[in-house]
Coordinates of N, CA and C in Angstrom, one line a residue:
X14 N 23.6 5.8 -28.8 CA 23.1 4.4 -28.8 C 21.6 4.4 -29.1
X15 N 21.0 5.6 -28.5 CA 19.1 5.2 -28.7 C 19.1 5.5 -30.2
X16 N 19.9 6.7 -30.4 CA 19.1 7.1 -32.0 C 19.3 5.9 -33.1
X17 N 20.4 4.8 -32.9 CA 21.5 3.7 -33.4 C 19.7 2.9 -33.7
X18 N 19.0 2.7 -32.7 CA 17.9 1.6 -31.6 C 16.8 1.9 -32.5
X19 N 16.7 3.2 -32.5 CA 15.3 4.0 -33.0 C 15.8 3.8 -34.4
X20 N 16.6 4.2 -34.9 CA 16.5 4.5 -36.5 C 16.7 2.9 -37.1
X21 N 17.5 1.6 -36.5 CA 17.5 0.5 -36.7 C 16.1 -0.1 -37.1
X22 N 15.4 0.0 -35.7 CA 13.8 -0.3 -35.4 C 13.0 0.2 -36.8
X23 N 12.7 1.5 -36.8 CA 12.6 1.8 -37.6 C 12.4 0.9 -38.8
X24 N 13.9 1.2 -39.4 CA 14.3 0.0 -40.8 C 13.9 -1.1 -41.0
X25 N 13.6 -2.0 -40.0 CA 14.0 -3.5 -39.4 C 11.7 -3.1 -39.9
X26 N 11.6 -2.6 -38.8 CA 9.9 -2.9 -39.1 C 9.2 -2.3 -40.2
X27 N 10.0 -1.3 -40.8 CA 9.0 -0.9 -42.5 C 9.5 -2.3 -43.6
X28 N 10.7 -2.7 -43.0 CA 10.8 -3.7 -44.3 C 9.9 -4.9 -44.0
X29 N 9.7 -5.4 -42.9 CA 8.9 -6.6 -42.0 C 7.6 -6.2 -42.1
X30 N 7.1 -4.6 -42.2 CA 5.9 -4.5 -42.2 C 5.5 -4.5 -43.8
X31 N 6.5 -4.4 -45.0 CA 6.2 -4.5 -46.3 C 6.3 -5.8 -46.7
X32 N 7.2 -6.8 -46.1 CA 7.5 -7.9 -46.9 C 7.0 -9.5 -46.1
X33 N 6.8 -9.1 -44.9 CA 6.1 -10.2 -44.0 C 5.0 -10.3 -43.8
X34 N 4.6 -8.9 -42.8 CA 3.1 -8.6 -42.8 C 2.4 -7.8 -43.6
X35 N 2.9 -7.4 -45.1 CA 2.3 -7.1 -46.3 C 1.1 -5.8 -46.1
X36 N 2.0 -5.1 -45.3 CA 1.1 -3.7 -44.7 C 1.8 -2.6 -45.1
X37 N 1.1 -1.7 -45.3 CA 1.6 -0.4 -45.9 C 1.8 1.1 -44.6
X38 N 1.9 2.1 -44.2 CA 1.6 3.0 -43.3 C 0.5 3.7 -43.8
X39 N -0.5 3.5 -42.5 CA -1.6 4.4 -43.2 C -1.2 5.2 -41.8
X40 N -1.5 6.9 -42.3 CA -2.2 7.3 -41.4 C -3.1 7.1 -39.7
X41 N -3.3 6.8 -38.9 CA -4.6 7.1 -38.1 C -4.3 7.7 -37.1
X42 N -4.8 8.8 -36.9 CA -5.3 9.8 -36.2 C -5.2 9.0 -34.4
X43 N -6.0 8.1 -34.1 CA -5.8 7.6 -32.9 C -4.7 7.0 -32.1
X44 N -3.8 6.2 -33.1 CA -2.7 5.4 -32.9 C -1.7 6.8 -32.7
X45 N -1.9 7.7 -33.4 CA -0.8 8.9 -33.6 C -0.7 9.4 -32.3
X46 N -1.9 9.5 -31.9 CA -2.4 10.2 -30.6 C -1.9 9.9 -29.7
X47 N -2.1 8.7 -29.2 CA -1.8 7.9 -29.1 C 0.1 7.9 -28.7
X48 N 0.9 7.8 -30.0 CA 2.1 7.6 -29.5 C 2.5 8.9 -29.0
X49 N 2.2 10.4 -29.4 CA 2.5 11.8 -29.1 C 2.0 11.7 -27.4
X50 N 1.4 11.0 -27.1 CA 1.2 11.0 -25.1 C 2.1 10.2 -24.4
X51 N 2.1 9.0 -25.2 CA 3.4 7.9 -24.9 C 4.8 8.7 -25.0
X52 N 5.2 9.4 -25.7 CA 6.5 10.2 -26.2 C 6.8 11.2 -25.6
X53 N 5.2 11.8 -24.8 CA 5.7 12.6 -24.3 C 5.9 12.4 -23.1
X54 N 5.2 11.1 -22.2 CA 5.4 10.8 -21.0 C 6.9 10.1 -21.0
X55 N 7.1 9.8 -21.9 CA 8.4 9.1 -21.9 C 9.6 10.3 -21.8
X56 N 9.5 11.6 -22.5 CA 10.5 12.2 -22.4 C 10.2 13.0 -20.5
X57 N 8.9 13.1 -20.5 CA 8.3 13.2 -19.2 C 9.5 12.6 -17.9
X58 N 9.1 11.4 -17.7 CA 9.5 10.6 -17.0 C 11.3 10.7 -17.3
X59 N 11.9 10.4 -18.1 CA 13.3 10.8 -18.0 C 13.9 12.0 -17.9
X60 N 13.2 13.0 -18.0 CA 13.7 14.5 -18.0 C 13.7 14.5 -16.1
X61 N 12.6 14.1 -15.2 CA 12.3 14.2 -14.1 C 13.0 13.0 -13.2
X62 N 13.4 12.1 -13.6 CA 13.9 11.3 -13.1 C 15.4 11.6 -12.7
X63 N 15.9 12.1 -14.6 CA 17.2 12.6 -14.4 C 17.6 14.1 -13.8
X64 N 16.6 15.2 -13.6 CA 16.7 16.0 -12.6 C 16.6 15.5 -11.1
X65 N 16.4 14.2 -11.0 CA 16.2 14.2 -9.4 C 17.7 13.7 -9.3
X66 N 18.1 13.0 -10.7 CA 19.4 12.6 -10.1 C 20.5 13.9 -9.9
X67 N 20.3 14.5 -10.8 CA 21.2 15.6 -10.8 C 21.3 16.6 -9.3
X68 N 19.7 16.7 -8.9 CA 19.9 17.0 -7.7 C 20.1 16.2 -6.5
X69 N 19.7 14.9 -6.5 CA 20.3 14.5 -5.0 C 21.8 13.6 -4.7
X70 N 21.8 13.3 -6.6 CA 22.7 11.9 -6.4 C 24.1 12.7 -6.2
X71 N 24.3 13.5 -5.9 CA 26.1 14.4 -6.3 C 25.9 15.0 -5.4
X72 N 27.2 14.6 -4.2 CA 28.0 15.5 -3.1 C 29.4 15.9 -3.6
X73 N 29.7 17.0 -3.5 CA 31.2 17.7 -3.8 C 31.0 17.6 -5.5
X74 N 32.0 18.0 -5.7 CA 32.2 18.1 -7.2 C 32.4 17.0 -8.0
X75 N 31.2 16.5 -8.9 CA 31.2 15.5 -9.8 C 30.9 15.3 -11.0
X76 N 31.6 15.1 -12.1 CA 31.7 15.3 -13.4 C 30.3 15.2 -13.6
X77 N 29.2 16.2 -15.0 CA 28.5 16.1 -14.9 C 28.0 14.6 -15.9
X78 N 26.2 14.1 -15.2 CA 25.8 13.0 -15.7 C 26.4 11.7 -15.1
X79 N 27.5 11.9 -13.6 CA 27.6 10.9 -13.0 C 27.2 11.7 -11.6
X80 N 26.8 10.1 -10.8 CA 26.4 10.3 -9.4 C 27.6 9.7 -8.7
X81 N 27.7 10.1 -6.9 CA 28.5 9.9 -6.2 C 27.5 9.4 -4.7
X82 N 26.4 9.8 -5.1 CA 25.4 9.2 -4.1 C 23.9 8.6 -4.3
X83 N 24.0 7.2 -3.3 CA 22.7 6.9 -4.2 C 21.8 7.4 -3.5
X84 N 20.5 7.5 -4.5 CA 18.9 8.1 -4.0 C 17.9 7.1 -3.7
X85 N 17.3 7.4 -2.9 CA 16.3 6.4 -2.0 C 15.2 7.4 -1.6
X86 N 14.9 8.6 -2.3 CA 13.9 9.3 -1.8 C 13.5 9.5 -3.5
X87 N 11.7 9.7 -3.0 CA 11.0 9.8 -4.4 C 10.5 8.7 -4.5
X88 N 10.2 8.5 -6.2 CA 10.5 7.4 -7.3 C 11.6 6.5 -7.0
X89 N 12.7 7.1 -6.3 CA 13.5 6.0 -6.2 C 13.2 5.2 -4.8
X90 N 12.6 5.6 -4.4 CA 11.9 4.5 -3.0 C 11.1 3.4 -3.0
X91 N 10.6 3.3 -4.6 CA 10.2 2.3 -5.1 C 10.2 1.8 -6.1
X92 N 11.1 2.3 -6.7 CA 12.1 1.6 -8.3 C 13.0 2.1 -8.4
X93 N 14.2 1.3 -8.7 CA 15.1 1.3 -8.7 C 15.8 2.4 -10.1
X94 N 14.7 1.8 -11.0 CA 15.3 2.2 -12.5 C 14.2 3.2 -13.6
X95 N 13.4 4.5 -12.5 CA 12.5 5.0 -13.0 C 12.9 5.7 -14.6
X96 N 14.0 6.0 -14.4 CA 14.6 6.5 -16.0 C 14.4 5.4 -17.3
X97 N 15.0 4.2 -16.8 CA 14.5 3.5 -17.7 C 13.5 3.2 -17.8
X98 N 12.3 3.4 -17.3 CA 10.8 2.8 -17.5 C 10.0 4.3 -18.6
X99 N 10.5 5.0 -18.1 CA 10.8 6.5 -19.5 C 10.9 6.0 -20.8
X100 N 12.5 5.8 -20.9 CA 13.2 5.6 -22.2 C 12.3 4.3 -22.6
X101 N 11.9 2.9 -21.8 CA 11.0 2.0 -22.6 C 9.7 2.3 -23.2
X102 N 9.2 3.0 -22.5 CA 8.3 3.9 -23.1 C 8.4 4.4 -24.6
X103 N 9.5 4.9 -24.6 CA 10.3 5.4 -26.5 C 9.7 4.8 -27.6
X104 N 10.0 3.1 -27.5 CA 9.6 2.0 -28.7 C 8.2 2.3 -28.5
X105 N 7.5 2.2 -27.6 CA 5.6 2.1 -27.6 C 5.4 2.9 -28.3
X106 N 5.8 4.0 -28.2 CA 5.5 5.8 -28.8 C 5.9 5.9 -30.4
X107 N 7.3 5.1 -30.5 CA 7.3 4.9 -32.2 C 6.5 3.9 -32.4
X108 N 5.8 3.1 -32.3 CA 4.7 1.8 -32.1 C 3.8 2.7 -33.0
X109 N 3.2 2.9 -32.0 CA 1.9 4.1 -32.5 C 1.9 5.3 -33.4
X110 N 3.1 5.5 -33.1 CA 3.3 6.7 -34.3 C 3.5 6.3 -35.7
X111 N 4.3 5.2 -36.0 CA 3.9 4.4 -37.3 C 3.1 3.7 -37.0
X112 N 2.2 3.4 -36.8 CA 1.2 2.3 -37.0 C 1.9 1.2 -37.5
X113 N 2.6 0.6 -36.8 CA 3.5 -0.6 -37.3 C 3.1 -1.8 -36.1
X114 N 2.3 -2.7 -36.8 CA 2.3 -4.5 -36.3 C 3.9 -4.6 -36.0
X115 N 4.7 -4.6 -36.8 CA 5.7 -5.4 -36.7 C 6.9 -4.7 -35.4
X116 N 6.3 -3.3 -35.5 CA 7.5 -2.7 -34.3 C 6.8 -3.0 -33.2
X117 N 6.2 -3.1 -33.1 CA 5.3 -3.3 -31.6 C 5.4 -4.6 -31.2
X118 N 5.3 -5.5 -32.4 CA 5.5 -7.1 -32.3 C 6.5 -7.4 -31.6
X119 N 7.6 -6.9 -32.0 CA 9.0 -7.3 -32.6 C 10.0 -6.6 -32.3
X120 N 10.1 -5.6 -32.7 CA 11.0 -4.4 -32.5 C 10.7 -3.6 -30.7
X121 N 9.7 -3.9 -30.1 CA 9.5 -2.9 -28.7 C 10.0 -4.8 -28.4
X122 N 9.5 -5.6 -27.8 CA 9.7 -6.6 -27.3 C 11.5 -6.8 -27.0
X123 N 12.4 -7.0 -28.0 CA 13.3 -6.6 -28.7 C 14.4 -5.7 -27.5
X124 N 13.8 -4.6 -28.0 CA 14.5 -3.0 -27.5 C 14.3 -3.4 -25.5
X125 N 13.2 -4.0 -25.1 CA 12.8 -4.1 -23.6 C 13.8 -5.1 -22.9
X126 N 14.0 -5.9 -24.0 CA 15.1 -7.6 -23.1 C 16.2 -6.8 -23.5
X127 N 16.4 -6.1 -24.4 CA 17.9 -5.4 -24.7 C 18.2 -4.7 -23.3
X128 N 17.4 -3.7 -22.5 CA 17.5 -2.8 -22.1 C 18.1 -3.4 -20.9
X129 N 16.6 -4.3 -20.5 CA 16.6 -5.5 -18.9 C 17.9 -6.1 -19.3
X130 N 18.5 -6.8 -20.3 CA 20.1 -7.1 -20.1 C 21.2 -6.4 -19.8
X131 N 21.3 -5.3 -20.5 CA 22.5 -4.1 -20.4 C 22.2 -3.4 -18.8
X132 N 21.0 -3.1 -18.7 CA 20.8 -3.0 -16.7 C 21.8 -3.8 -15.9
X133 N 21.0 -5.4 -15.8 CA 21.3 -6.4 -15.2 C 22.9 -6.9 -15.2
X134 N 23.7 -6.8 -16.6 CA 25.2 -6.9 -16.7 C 25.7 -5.6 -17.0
X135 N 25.2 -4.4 -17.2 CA 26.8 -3.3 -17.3 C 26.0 -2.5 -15.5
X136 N 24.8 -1.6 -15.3 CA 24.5 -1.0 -14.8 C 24.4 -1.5 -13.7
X137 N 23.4 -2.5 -13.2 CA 23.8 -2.6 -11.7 C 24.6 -2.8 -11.2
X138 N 26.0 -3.9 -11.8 CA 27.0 -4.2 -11.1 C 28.2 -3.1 -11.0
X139 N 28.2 -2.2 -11.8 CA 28.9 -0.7 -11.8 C 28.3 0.0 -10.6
X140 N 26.9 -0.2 -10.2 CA 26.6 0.4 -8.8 C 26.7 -0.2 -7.8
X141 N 26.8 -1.6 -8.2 CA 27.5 -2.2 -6.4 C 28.7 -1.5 -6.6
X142 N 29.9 -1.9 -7.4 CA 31.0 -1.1 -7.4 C 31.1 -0.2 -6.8
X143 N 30.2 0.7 -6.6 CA 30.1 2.2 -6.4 C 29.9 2.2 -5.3
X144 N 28.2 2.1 -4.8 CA 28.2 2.2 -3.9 C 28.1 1.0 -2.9
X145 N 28.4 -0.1 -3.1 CA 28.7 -1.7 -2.2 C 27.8 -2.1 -1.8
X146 N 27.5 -2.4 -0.3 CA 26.5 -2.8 0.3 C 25.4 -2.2 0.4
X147 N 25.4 -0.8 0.4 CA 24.3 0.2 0.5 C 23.6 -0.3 -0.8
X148 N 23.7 -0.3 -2.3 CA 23.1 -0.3 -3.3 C 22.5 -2.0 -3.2
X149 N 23.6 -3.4 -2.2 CA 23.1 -4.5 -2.4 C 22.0 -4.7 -1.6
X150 N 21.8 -3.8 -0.5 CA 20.6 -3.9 0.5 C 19.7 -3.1 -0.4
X151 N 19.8 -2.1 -1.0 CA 18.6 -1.3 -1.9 C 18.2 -2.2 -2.4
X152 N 18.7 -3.0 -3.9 CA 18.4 -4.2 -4.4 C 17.6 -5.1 -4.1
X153 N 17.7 -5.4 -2.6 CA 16.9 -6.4 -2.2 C 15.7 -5.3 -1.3
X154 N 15.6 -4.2 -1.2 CA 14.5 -3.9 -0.7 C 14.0 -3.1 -1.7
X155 N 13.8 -2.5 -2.6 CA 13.3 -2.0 -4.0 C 13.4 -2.6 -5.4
X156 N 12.3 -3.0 -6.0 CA 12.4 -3.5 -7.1 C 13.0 -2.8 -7.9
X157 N 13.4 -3.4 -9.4 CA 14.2 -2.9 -10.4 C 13.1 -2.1 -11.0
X158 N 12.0 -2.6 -11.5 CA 10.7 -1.5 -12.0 C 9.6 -1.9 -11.4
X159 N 8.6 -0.7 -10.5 CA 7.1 -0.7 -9.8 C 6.2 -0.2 -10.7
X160 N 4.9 -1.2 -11.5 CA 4.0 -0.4 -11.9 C 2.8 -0.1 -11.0
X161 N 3.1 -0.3 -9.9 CA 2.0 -0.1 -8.9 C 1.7 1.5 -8.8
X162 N 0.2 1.7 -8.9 CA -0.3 3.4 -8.3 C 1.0 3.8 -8.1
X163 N 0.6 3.6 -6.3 CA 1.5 4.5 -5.6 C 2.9 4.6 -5.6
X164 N 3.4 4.0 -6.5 CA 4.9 4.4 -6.8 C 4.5 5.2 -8.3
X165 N 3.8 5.0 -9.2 CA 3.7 6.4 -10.2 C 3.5 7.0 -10.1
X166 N 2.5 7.1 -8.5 CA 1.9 8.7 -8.6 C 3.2 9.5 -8.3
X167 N 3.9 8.7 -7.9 CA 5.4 9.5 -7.3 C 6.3 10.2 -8.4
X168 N 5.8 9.7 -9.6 CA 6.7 10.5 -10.7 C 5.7 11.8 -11.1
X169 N 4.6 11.7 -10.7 CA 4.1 12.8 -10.8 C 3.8 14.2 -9.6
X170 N 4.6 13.6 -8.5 CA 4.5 14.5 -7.2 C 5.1 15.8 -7.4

């Protein structure tokens, strides 16, 4: 589904950046720079997110890439959804890496309400299912995303 997102994006902003905002791809060194730190904290942040799930979220034997327990230690003590704050990260990083007005405009804006909907209607209500009241008391005592310090510094502990 991301590569479906990315290669769309993509499409959608070289034609908008040729035919609307009458811009070509240049090069620049900074913006590039730029998205290769964004891309990498992004793969950053999901690779470590999803190792914490792998290790704390599974008691007994559970098919891999699903959990049977929720996590409340870490990053997850103060966001709910540190993996996705990773993968949004993704669009900024193609942002800068094409030097594209229009993806950044349009296409990240876009890809972020996409993400915050499919959360809010497929994901969280599959984890009440799951785990019931424990995940509806999380809910209300951990936000869905913290950009505060001291809950980042926590993805880098």
């Amino acid at each position: 589904m991301w590569v479906a997102f990315i290669l769309g994006g993509i499409t959608v902003s070289k034609l908008l950046d040729k035919f609307i905002f009458n811009t070509k791809f240049h090069f620049n060194a900074l913006m590039f720079s730029i998205g290769i730190i964004l891309l990498l904290l992004s793969f950053y942040i999901s690779s470590k997110t999803g190792k914490l799930l792998k290790r704390f979220g599974k008691e007994g034997n559970v098919p891999r890439f699903q959990t049977n327990k929720l996590i409340r230690e870490g990053i997850y003590s103060c966001m709910r959804h540190p993996m996705h704050l990773g993968l949004m990260l993704m669009p900024f990083s193609i942002a800068f890496l094409m030097n594209s007005i229009s993806y950044m405009l349009i296409i990240v804006p876009v890809t972020a309400i996409l993400m915050f909907v499919l959360i809010k209607t497929i994901e969280e209500p599959e984890a009440i299912k799951k785990f019931g009241d424990e995940y509806i008391k999380y809910m209300k005592e951990v936000p869905m995303f913290n950009l505060s310090l001291s809950c980042l510094k926590k993805l880098f502990q």
